[in-house]
Short mmCIF file of C-alpha atoms and ligand atoms in Angstrom, two decimals:
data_model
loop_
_atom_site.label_atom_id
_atom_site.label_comp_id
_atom_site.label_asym_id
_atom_site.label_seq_id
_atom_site.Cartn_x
_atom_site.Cartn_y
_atom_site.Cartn_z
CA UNK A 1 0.00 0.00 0.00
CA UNK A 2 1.06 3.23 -1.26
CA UNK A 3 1.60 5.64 2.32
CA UNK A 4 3.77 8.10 0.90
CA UNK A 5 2.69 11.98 0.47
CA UNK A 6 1.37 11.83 -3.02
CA UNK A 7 0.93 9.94 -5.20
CA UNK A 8 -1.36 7.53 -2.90
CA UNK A 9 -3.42 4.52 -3.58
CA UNK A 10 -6.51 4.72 -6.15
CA UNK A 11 -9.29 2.24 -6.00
CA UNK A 12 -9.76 -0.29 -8.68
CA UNK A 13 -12.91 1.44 -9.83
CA UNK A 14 -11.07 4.84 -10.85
CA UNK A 15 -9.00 2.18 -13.07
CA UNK A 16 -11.69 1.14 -14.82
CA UNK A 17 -12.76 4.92 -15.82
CA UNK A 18 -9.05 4.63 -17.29
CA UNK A 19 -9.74 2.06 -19.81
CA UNK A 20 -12.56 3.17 -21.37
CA UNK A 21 -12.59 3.53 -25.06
CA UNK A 22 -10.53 7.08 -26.49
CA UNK A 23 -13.28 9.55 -27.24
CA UNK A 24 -12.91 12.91 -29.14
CA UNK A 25 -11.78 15.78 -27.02
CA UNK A 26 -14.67 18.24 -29.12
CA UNK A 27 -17.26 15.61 -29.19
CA UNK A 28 -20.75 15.16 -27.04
CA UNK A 29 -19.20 12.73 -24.04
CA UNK A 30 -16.30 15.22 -23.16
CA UNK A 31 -18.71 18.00 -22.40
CA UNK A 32 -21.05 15.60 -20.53
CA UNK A 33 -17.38 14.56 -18.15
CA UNK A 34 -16.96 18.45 -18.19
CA UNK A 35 -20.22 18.79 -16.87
CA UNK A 36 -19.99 16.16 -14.19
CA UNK A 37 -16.45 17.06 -12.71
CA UNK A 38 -18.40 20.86 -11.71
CA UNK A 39 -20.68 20.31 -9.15
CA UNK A 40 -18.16 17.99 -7.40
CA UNK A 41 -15.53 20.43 -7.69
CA UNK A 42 -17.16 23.54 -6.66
CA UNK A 43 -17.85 21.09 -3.20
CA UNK A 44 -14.32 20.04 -3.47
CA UNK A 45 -13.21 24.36 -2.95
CA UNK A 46 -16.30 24.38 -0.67
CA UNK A 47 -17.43 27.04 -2.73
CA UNK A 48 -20.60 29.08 -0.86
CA UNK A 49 -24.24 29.61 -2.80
CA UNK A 50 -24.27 31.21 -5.58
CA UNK A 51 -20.55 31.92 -5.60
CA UNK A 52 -19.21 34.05 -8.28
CA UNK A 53 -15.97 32.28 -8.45
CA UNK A 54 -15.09 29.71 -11.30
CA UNK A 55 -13.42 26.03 -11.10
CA UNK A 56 -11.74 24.69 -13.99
CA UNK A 57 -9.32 21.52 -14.22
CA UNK A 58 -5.52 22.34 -16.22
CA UNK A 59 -3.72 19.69 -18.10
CA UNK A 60 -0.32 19.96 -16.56
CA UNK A 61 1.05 19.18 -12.88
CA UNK A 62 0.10 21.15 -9.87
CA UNK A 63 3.37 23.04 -10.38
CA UNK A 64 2.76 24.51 -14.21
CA UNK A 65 -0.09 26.35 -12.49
CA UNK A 66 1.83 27.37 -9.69
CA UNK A 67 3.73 29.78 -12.45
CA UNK A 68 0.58 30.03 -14.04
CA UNK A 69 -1.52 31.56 -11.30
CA UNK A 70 0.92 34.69 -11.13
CA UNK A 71 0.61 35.63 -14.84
CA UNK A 72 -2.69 37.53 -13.71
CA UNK A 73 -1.73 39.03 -11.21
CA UNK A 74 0.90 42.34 -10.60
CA UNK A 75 4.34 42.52 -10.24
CA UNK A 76 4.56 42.91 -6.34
CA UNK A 77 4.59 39.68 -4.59
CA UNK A 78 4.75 38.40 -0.91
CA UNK A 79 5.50 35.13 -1.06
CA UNK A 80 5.21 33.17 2.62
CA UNK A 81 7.90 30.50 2.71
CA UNK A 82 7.59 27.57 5.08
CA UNK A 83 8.65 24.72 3.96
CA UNK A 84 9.97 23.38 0.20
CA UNK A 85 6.43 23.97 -1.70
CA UNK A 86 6.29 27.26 -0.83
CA UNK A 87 10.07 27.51 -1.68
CA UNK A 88 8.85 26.50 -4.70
CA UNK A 89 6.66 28.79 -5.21
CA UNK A 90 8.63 32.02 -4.07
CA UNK A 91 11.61 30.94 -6.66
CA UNK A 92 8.42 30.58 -9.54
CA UNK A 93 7.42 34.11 -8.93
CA UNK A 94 11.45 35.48 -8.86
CA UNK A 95 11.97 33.09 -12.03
CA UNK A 96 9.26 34.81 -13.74
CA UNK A 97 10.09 38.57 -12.97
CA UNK A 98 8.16 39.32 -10.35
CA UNK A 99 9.15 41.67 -7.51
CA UNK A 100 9.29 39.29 -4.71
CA UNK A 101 9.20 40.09 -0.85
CA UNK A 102 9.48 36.64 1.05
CA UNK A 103 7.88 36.03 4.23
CA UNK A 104 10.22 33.35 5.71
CA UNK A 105 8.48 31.24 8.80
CA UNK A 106 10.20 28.45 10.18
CA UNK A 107 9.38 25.25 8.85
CA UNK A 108 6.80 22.86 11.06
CA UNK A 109 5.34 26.19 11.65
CA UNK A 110 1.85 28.08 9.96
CA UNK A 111 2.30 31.69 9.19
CA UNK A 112 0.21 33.52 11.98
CA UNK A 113 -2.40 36.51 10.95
CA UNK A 114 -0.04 38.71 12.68
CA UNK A 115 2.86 37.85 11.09
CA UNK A 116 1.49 38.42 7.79
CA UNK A 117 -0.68 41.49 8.67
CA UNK A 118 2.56 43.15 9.51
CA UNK A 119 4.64 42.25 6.20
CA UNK A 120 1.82 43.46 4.56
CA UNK A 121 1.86 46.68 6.30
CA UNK A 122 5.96 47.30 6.34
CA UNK A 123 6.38 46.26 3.20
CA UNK A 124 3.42 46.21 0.84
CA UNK A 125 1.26 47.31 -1.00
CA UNK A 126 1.10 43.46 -2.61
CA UNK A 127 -0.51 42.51 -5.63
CA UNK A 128 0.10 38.87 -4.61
CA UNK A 129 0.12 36.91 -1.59
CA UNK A 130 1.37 33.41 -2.75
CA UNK A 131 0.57 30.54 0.49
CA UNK A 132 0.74 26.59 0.68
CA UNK A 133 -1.91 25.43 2.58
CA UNK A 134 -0.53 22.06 3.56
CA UNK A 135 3.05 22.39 3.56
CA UNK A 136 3.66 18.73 2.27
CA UNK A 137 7.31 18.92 3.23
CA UNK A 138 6.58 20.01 6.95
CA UNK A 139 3.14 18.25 7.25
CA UNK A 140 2.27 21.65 8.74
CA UNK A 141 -1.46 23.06 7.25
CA UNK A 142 -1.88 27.10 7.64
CA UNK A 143 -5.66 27.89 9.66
CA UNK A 144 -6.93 30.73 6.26
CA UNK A 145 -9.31 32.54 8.84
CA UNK A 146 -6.59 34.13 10.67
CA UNK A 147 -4.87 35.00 6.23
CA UNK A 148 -8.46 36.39 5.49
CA UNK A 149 -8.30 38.72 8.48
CA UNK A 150 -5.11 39.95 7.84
CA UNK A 151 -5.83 40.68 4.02
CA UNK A 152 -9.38 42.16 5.30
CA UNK A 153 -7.49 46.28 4.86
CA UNK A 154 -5.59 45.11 1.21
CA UNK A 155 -8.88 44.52 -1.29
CA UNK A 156 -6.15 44.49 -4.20
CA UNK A 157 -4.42 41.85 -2.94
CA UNK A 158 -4.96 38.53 -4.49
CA UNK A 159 -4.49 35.54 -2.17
CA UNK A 160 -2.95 32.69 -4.34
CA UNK A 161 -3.39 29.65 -2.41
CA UNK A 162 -1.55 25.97 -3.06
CA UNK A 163 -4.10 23.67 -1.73
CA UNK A 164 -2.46 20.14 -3.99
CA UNK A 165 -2.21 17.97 -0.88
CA UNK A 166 -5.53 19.72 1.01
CA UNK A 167 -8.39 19.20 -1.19
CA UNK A 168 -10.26 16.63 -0.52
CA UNK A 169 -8.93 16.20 2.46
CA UNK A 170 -9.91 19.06 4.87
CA UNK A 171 -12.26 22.22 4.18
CA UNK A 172 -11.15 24.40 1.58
CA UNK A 173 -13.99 27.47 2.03
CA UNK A 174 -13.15 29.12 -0.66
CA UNK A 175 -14.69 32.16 -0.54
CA UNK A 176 -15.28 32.45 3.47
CA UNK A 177 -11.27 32.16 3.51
CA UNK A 178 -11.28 34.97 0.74
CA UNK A 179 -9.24 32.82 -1.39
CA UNK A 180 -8.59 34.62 -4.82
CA UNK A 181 -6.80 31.47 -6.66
CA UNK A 182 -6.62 27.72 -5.28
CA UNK A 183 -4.49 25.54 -7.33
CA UNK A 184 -4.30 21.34 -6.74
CA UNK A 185 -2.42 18.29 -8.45
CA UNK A 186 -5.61 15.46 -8.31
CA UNK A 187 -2.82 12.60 -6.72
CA UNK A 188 -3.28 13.67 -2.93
CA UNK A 189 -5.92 13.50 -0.93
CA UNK A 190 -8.37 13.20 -4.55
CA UNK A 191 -6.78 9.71 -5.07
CA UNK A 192 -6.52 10.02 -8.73
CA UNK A 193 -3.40 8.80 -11.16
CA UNK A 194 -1.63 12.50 -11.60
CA UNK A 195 -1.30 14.32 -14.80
CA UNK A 196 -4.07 16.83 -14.32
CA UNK A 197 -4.23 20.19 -11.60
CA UNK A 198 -7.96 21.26 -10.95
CA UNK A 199 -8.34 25.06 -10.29
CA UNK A 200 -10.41 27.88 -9.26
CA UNK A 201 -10.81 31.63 -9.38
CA UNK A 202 -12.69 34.06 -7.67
CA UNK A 203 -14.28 36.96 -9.89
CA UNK A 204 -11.93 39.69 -8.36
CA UNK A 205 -8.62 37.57 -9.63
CA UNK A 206 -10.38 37.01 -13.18
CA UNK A 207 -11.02 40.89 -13.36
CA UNK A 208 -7.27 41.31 -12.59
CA UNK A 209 -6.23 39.04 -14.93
CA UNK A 210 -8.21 39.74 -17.69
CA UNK A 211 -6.97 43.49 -17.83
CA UNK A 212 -2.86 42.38 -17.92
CA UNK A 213 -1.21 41.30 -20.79
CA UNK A 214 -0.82 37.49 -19.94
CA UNK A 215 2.32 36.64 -22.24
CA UNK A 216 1.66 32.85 -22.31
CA UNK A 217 -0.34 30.61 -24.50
CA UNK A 218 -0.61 27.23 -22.61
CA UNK A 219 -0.38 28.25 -18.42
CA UNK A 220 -2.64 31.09 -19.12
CA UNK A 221 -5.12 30.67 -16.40
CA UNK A 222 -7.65 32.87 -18.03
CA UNK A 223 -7.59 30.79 -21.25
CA UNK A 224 -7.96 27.97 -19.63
CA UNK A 225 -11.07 28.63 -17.41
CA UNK A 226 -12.80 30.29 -19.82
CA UNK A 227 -12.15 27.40 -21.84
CA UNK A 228 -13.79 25.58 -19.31
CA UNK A 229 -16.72 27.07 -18.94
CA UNK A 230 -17.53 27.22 -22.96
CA UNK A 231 -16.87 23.36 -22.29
CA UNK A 232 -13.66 23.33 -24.00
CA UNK A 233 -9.89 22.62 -23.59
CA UNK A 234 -7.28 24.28 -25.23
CA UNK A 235 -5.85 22.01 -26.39
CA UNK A 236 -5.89 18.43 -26.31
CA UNK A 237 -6.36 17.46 -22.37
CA UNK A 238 -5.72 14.54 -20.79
CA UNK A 239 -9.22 12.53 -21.42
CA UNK A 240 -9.13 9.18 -19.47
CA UNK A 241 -8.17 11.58 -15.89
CA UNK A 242 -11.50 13.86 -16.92
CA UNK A 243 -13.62 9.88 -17.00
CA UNK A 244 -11.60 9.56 -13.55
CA UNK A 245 -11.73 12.43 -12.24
CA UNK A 246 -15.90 12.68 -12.93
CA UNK A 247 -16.21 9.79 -11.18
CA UNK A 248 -14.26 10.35 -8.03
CA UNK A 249 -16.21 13.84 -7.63
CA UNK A 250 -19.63 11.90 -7.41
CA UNK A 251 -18.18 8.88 -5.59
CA UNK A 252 -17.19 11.71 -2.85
CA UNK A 253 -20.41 13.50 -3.40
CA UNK A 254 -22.31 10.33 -2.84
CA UNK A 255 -20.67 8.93 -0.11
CA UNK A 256 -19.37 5.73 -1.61
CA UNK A 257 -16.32 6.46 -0.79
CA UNK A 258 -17.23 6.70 3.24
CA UNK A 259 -17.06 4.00 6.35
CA UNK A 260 -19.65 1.65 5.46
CA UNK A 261 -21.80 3.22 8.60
CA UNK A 262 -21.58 6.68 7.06
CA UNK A 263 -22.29 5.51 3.61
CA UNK A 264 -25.83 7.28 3.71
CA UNK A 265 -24.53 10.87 3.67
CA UNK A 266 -23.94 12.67 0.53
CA UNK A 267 -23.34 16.11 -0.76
CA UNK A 268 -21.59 18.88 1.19
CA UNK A 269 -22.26 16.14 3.93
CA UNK A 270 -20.26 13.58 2.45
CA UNK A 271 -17.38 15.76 2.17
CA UNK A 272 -17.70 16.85 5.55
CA UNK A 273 -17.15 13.38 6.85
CA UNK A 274 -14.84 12.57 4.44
CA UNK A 275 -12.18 15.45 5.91
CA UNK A 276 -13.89 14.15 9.33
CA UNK A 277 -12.08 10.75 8.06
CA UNK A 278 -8.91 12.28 7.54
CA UNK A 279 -8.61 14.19 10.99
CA UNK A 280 -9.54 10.75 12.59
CA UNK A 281 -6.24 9.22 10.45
CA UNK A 282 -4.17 11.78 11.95
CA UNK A 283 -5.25 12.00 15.11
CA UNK A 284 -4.33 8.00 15.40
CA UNK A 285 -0.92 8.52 13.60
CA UNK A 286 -0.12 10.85 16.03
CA UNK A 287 -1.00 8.45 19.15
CA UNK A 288 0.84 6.03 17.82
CA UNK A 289 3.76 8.15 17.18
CA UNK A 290 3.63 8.71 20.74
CA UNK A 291 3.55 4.92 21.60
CA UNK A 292 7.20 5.11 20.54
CA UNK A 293 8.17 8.64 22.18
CA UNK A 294 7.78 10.11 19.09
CA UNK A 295 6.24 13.60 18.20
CA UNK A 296 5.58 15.31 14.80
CA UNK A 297 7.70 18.04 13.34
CA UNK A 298 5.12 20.60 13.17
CA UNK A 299 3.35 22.11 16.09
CA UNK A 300 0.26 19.84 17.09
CA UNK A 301 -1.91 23.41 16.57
CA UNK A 302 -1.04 23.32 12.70
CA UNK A 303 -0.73 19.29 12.47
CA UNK A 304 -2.11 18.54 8.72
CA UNK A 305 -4.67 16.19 8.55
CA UNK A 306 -3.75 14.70 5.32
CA UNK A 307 0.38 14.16 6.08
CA UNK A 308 1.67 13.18 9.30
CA UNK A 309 5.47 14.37 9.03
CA UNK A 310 6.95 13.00 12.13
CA UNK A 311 10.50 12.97 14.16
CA UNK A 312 12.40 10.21 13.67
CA UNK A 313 14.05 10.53 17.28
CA UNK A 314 16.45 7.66 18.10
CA UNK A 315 14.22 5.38 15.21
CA UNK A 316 16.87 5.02 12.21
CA UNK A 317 14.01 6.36 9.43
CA UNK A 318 15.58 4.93 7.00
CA UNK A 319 15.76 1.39 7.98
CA UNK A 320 11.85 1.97 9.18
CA UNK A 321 11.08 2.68 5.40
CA UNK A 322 12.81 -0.41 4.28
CA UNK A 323 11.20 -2.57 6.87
CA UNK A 324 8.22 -1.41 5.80
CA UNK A 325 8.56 -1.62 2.24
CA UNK A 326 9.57 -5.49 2.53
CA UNK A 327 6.33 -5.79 4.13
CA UNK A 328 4.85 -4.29 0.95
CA UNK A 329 3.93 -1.02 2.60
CA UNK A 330 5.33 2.19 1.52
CA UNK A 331 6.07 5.25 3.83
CA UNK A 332 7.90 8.64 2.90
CA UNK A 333 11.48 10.06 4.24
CA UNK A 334 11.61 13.28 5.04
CA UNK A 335 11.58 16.15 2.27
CA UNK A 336 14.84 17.87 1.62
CA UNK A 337 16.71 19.05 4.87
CA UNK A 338 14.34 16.58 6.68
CA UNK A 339 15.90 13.63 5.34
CA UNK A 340 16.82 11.84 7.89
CA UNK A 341 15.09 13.83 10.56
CA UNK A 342 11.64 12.89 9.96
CA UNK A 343 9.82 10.38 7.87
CA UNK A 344 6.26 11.02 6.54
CA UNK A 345 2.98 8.87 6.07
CA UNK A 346 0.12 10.29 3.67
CA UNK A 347 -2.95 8.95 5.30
CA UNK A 348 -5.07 10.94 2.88
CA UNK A 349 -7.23 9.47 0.56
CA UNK A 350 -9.86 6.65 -0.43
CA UNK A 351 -7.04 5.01 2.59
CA UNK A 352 -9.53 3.62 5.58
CA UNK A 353 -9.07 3.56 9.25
CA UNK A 354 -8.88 -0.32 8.99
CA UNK A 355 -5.77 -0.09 6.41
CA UNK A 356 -4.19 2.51 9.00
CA UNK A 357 -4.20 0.50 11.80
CA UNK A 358 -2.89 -2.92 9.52
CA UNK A 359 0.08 -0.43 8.47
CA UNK A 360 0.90 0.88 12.00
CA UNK A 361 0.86 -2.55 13.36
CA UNK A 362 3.23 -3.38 10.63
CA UNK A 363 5.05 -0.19 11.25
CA UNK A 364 5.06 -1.55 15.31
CA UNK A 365 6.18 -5.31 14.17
CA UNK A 366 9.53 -3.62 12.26
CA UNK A 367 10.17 -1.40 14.92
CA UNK A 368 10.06 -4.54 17.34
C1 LIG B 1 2.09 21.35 -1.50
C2 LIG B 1 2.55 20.95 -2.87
N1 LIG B 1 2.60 21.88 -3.82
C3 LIG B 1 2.99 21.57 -5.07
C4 LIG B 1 3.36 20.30 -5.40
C5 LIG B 1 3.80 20.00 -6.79
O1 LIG B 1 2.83 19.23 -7.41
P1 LIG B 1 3.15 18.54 -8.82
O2 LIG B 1 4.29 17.63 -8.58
O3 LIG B 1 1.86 17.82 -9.13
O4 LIG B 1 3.46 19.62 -9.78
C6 LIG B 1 3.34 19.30 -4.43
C7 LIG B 1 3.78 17.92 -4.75
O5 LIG B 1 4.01 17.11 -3.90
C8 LIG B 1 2.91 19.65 -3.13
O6 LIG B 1 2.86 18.71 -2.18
#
């Protein structure tokens, strides 16, 4: 079983969306797939009624939209860097000429409102705030109420959010979180193959957008949500993933993909329970973690509830990993200048509670 932080286990029936016969990317059946992957996906951002703001799926990786979120927007930039995603991100925006102010928090912790309230004021004005929700590196996950208040005084400054290993795995809230552009590879906590990002927009970062001069064909954002909502791709888009990705929306949406004793709920209900699922998973990783004296790198406050990134103490992390892996389940190291220092487990997903607890026994049996 697949453990790591993305790419993580995808259920047989999501295979079987894969195989279906090609079909034309202009023709009847891709506009019905279009059609279906919407409502899911505007549950998905947690989008409120009647919402103004637009959701759209990209065929490239969660990063290609990374650079092409900040074509719309203007040149100033604060960029909040905790971990390597939002790295990432921060080097994306100097790569591509923008005028970058970094906001550096140390890693395993969540930017605080007043922390960024106070870049804002010393520094700004921003036309940007870029932020990784769930810090994938750090397992650390950024609370957005405390980002919407601070951004309450800056109305011009779009809040670019990285949710790739959030959604679908805690509450997004789009526009209560005053979220401007959320951006997400589909191999997290969505349990798709990857290949394809899924995006949305809120009408004040399509406004900006529309009036710059984007100077890119493929990444531009605009293109490709209007696209979208004429019920066309630029180009030619990665077709079986749409068949998957429909289905996985209304498997969510319908519960299917619940406990069997929650399989009744369905709707904005369904999703509730399923990021109720995933706080369960880490609230269990982390009390086993402390059956071996072991705590998690970030604080418990900001603990994500998709990726439990965890000290490795006296445990040698690397021989846990291989111990694991002989047993056919598959954990992650740490990311970058964790290596070593922590080792990670992506309980995010169609993953169950049951499969948890046969992987931490497992996980107990090498460590014996
Ligand atoms: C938080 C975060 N942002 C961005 C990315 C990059 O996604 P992709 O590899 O799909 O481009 C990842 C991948 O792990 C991630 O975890």
């Amino acid at each position: 079983m697949l453990w790591i932080p993305g790419p993580t286990e995808v259920r047989p029936e999501i295979f079987e969306e894969l195989t279906r016969p090609m079909i034309g990317h202009r023709s009847a059946e891709m506009v019905q797939f279009i059609e279906r992957i919407d409502p899911g996906l505007r549950l998905a951002f947690g989008l409120a009624e009647g919402s103004t703001s637009l959701v759209a799926v990209g065929n490239h990786s969660a990063t290609a939209m990374m650079e092409g979120s900040l074509l719309g927007t203007g040149p100033r930039v604060l960029s909040v860097v905790c971990g390597a995603f939002s790295k990432r991100w921060r080097d994306i925006a100097q790569l591509v000429g923008k005028d970058v102010t970094t906001l550096e928090v140390e890693w395993g912790r969540a930017v605080t409102g007043e922390e960024l309230a106070r870049a804002l004021d010393e520094h700004g004005p921003f036309d940007a705030v870029t932020l990784v929700l769930n810090e994938t590196s750090t397992g650390a996950f950024t609370p957005l109420a405390p980002v919407a208040a601070a951004l309450r005084e800056h109305d011009d400054t779009l809040l670019l959010v990285d949710v790739v290993s959030a959604i679908a795995g805690a509450p997004l809230d789009f526009d209560t979180n005053r979220i401007d552009f959320a951006l997400a590879g589909v191999q997290k906590a969505l349990a798709l193959p990857p290949g394809i990002c899924v995006l949305c927009a809120s009408e004040r970062y399509m406004n900006q957008a529309k009036g710059r001069e984007r100077r890119a064909w493929y990444l531009d954002p605009v293109r490709t949500i209007e696209g979208h909502v004429a019920r066309k791709t630029p180009a030619t888009p990665c077709i079986p993933l749409y068949a998957a990705l429909a289905r996985q929306l209304e498997d969510i949406s319908s519960g299917a993909t619940l406990p069997t004793g929650e399989r009744g709920k369905s709707g904005a209900d369904a999703w509730t329970a399923r990021f109720e699922k995933h706080a369960r998973m880490q609230a269990r990783t982390k009390r086993w973690a402390a059956s071996h004296a072991l705590e998690l790198f970030p604080d418990d406050a900001v603990a994500s509830p998709t990726i439990s990134c965890i000290r490795a103490g006296s445990i040698d992390a690397a021989a846990l990993i291989a111990g694991l892996a002989e047993r056919d389940e598959r954990i992650g190291g740490g990311y970058g200048p964790l290596k070593g220092e922590t080792f990670r487990i992506g309980h995010m997903g169609d993953h169950t509670e049951e499969g948890l607890e046969r992987l931490l026994t497992t996980a107990d049996d090498v460590l014996g």
